[in-house]
Short mmCIF file of C-alpha atoms in Angstrom, two decimals:
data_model
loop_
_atom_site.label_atom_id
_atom_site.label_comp_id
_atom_site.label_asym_id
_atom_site.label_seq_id
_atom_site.Cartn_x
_atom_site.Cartn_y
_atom_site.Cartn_z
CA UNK A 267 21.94 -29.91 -80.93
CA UNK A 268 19.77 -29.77 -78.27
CA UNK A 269 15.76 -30.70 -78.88
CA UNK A 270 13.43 -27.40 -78.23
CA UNK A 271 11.26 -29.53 -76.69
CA UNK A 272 13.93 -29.98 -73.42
CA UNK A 273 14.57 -26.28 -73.24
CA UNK A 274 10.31 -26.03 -72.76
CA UNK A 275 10.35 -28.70 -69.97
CA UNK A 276 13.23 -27.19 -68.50
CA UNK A 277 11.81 -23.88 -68.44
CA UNK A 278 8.57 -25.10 -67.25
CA UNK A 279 10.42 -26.64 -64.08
CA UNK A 280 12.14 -24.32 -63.34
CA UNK A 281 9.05 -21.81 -63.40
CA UNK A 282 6.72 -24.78 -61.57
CA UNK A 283 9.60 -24.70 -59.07
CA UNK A 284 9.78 -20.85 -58.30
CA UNK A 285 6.07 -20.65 -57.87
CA UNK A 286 6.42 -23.21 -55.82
CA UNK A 287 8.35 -21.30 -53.61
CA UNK A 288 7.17 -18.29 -53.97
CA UNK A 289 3.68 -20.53 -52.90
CA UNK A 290 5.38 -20.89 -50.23
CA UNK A 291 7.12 -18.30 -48.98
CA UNK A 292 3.74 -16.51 -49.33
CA UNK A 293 1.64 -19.33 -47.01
CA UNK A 294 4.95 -18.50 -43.97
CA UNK A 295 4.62 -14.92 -44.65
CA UNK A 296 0.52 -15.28 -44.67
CA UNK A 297 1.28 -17.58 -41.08
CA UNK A 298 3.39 -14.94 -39.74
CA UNK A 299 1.04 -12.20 -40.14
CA UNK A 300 -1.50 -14.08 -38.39
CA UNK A 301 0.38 -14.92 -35.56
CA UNK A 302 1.30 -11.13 -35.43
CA UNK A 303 -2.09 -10.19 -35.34
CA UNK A 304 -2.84 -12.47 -32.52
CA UNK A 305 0.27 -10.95 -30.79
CA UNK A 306 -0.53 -7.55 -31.11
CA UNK A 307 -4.52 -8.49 -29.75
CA UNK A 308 -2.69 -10.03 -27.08
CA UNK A 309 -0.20 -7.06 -26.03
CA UNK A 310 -3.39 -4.75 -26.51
CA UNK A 311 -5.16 -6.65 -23.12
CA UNK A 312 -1.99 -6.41 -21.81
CA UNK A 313 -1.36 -3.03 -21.74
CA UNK A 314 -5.41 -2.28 -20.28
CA UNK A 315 -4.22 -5.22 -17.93
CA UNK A 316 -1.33 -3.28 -17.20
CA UNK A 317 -3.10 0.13 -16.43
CA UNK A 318 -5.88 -1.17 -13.98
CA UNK A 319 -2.87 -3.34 -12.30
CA UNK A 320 -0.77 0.21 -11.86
CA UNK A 321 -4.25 2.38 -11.22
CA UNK A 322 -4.27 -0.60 -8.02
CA UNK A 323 -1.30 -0.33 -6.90
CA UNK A 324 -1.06 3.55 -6.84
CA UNK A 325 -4.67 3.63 -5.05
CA UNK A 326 -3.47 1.06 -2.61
CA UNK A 327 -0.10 2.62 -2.16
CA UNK A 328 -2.09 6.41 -1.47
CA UNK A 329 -4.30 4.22 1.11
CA UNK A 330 -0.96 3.00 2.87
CA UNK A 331 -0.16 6.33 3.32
CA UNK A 332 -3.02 8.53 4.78
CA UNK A 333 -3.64 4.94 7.35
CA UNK A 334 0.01 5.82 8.37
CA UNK A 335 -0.51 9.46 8.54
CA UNK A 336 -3.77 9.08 10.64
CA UNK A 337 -1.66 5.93 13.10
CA UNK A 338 1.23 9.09 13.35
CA UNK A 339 -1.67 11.28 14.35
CA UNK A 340 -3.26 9.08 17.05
CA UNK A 341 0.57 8.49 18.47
CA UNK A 342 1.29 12.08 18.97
CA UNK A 343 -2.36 12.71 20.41
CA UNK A 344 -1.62 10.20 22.85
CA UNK A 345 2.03 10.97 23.83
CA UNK A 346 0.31 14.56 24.06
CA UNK A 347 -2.58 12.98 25.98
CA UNK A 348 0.08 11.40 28.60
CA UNK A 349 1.91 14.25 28.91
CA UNK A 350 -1.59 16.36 29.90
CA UNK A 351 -2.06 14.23 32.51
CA UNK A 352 1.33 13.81 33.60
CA UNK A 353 1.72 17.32 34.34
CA UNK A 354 -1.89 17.28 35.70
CA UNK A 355 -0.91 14.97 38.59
CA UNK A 356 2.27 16.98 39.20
CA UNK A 357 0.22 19.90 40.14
CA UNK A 358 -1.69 17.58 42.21
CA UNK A 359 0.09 15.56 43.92
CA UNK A 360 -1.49 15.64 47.13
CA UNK A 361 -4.74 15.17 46.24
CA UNK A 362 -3.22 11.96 43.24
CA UNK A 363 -1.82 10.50 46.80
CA UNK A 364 -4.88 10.75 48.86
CA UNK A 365 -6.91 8.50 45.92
CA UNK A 366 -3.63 6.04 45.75
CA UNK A 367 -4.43 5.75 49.39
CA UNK A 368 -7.89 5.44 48.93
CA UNK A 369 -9.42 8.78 49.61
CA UNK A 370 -12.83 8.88 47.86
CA UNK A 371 -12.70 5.00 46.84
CA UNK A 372 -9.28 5.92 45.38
CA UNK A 373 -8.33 4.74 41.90
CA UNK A 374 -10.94 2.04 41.86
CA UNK A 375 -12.36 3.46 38.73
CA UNK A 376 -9.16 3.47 36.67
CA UNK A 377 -8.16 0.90 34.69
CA UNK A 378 -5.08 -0.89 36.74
CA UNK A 379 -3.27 -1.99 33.27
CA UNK A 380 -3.43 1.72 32.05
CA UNK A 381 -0.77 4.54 32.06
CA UNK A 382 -3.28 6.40 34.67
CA UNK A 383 -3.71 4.06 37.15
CA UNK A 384 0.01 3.47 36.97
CA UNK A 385 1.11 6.85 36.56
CA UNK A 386 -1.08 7.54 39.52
CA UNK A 387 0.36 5.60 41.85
CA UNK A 388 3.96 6.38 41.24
CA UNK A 389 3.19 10.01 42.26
CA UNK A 390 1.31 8.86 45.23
CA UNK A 391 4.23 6.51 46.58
CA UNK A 392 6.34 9.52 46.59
CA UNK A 393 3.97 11.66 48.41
CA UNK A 394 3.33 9.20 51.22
CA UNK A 395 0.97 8.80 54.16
CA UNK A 396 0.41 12.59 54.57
CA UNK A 397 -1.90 12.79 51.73
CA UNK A 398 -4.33 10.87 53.87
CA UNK A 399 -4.51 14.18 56.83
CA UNK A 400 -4.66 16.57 53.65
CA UNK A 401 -7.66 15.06 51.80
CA UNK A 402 -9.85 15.39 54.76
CA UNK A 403 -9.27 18.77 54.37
CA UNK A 404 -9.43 18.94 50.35
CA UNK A 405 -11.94 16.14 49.43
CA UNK A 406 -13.72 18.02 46.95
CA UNK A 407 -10.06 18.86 45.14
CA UNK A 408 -9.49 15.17 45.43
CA UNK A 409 -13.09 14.54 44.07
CA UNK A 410 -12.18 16.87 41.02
CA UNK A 411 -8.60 15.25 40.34
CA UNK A 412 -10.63 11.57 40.48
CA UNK A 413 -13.08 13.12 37.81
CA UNK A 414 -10.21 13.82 35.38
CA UNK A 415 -8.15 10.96 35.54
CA UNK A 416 -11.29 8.75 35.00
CA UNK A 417 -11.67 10.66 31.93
CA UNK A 418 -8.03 11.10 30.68
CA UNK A 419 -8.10 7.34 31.62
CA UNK A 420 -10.89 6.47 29.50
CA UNK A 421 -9.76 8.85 26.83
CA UNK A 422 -6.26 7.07 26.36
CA UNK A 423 -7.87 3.35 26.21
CA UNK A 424 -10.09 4.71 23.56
CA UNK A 425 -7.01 6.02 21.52
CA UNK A 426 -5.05 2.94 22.51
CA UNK A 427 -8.59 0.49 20.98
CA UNK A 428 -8.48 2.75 17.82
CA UNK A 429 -4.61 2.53 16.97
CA UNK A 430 -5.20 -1.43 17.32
CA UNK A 431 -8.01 -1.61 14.96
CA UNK A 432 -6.29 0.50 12.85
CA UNK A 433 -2.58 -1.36 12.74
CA UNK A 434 -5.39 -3.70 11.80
CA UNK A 435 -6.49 -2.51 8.90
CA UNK A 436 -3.11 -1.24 8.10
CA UNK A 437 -1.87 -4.39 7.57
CA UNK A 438 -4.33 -5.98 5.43
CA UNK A 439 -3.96 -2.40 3.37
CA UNK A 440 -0.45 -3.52 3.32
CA UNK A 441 -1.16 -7.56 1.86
CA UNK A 442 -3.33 -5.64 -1.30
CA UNK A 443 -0.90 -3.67 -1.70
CA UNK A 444 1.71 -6.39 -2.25
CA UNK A 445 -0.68 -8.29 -4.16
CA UNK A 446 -1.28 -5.73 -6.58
CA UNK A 447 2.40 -5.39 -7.14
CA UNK A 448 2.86 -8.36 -7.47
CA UNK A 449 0.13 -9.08 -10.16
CA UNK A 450 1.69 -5.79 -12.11
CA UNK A 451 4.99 -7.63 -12.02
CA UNK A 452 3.43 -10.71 -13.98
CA UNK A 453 1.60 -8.68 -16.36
CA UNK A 454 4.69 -6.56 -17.15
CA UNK A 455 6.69 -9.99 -17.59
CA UNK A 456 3.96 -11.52 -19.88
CA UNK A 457 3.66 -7.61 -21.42
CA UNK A 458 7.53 -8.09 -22.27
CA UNK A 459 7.37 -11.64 -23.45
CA UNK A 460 4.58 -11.06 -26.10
CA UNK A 461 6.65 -8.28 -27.26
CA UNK A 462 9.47 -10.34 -27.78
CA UNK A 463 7.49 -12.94 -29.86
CA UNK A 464 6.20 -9.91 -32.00
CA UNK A 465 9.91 -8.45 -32.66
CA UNK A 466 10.96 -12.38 -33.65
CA UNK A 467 7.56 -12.40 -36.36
CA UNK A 468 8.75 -9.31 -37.50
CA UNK A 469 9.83 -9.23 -41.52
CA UNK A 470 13.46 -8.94 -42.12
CA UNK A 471 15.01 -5.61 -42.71
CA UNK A 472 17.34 -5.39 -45.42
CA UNK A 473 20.91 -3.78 -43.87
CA UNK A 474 21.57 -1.74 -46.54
CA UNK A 475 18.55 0.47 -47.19
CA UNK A 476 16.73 -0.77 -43.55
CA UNK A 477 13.19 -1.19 -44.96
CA UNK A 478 10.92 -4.04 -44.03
CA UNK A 479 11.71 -6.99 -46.65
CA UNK A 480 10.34 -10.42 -46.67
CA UNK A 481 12.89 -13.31 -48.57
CA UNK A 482 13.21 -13.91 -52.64
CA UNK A 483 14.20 -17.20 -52.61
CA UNK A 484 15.62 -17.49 -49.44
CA UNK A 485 17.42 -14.55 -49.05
CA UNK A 486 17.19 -11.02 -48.61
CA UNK A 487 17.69 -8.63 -51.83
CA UNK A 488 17.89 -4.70 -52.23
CA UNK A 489 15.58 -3.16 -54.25
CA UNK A 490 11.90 -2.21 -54.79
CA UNK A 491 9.05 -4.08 -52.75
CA UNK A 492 7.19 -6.68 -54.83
CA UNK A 493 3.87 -5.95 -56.09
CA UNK A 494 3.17 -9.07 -54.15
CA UNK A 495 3.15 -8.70 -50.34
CA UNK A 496 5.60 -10.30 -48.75
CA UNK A 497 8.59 -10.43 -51.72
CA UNK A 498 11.37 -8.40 -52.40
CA UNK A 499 11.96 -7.73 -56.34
CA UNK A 500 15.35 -8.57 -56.82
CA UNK A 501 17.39 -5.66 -58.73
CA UNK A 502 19.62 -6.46 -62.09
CA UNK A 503 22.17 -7.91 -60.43
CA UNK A 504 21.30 -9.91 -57.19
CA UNK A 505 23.32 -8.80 -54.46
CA UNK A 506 22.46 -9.67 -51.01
CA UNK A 507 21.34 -7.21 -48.45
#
């Protein structure tokens, strides 16, 4: 017959043993929650991170936009600009000759790289030397056709200076922009590996019922939550979730 005395000190192992690990069990569970917490803190910056990186983008992206708007504008005033003036010298051909061939100091004024100047002497060449006998008749026409083309001269290198500056600025628009993309891109990867670390800290889920349920003993039971965080109660008979 077996001595009482062994059933006691078996008992009390086996109970020294299951506190043991329930100990801990409760110390992972306690670790878990604390790295959980830190997670969570972590995704929160993330996601404010997240919102001034998308707020920077869409503000730089809107900026793009109205500097490409305003370049289309100063194209079309300038092809609109040229085509003034074009037509200008058409109906004044005579007098656009007489300054090619130097009437009234000619096209000294004009710039020779511009669209003017060339434009200018293109409709001269085809007048020829006649031009010359007319403007001694019509110098103050030719004076008046020297007038505008000095100022449709000037006018195009001043759109010409502020599409440069602008293509300028355009482009370094264009770097923020990709920066701020770019440092939404790492925030959303970092964003998506925190929340992967905080779905692998999450408690198991038993299958069959699906609520949150830390282990008994290693495993995962059906039944009522513990009274103790972190356990499951395991029912009458211990079947595994």
């Amino acid at each position: 017959m077996t001595h009482p005395l062994r059933h006691a000190a078996a008992a009390v192992l086996t109970l020294v043993t299951l506190l043991a690990v329930t100990g801990c069990e409760n110390a992972q569970e306690a670790r878990r929650v604390a790295e959980r917490t830190v997670l969570a803190s972590q995704i929160h910056e993330t996601d404010a991170a997240r919102a001034l990186a998308s707020q920077a983008v869409v503000a730089h992206g809107r900026q793009v936009q109205a500097m490409n708007d305003e370049l289309g504008g100063l194209q079309s005033e300038g092809a609109e600009l040229r085509r003034r003036v074009q037509a200008f010298m058409l109906d004044h051909k005579m007098a656009v000759a007489a300054l090619a061939a130097g009437a009234a100091g000619g096209l000294a004024a004009l710039d020779d790289s511009g669209r003017v100047s060339q434009e200018a002497r293109e409709v001269g060449a085809a007048v020829g030397i006649a031009a010359a006998v007319w403007a001694a008749f019509n110098m103050e026409e030719v004076l008046q056709v020297a007038d505008q083309l000095v100022k449709a001269d000037a006018a195009l290198a001043n759109l010409n200076r502020r599409q440069a500056a602008l293509n300028q600025s355009l482009a370094a628009e264009q770097g923020l922009q990709q920066d701020a993309q770019a440092s939404l891109d790492r925030i959303n990867a970092q964003a998506s590996g925190l929340r992967t670390a905080l779905a692998s800290l999450a408690p198991p889920r038993c299958r069959a019922r699906g609520v949150p349920c830390a282990t008994w003993l290693g495993r995962c039971w059906q039944g009522r939550p513990s009274p103790r965080p972190g356990l499951c109660t395991p029912p009458a008979s211990t079947t595994a979730c």
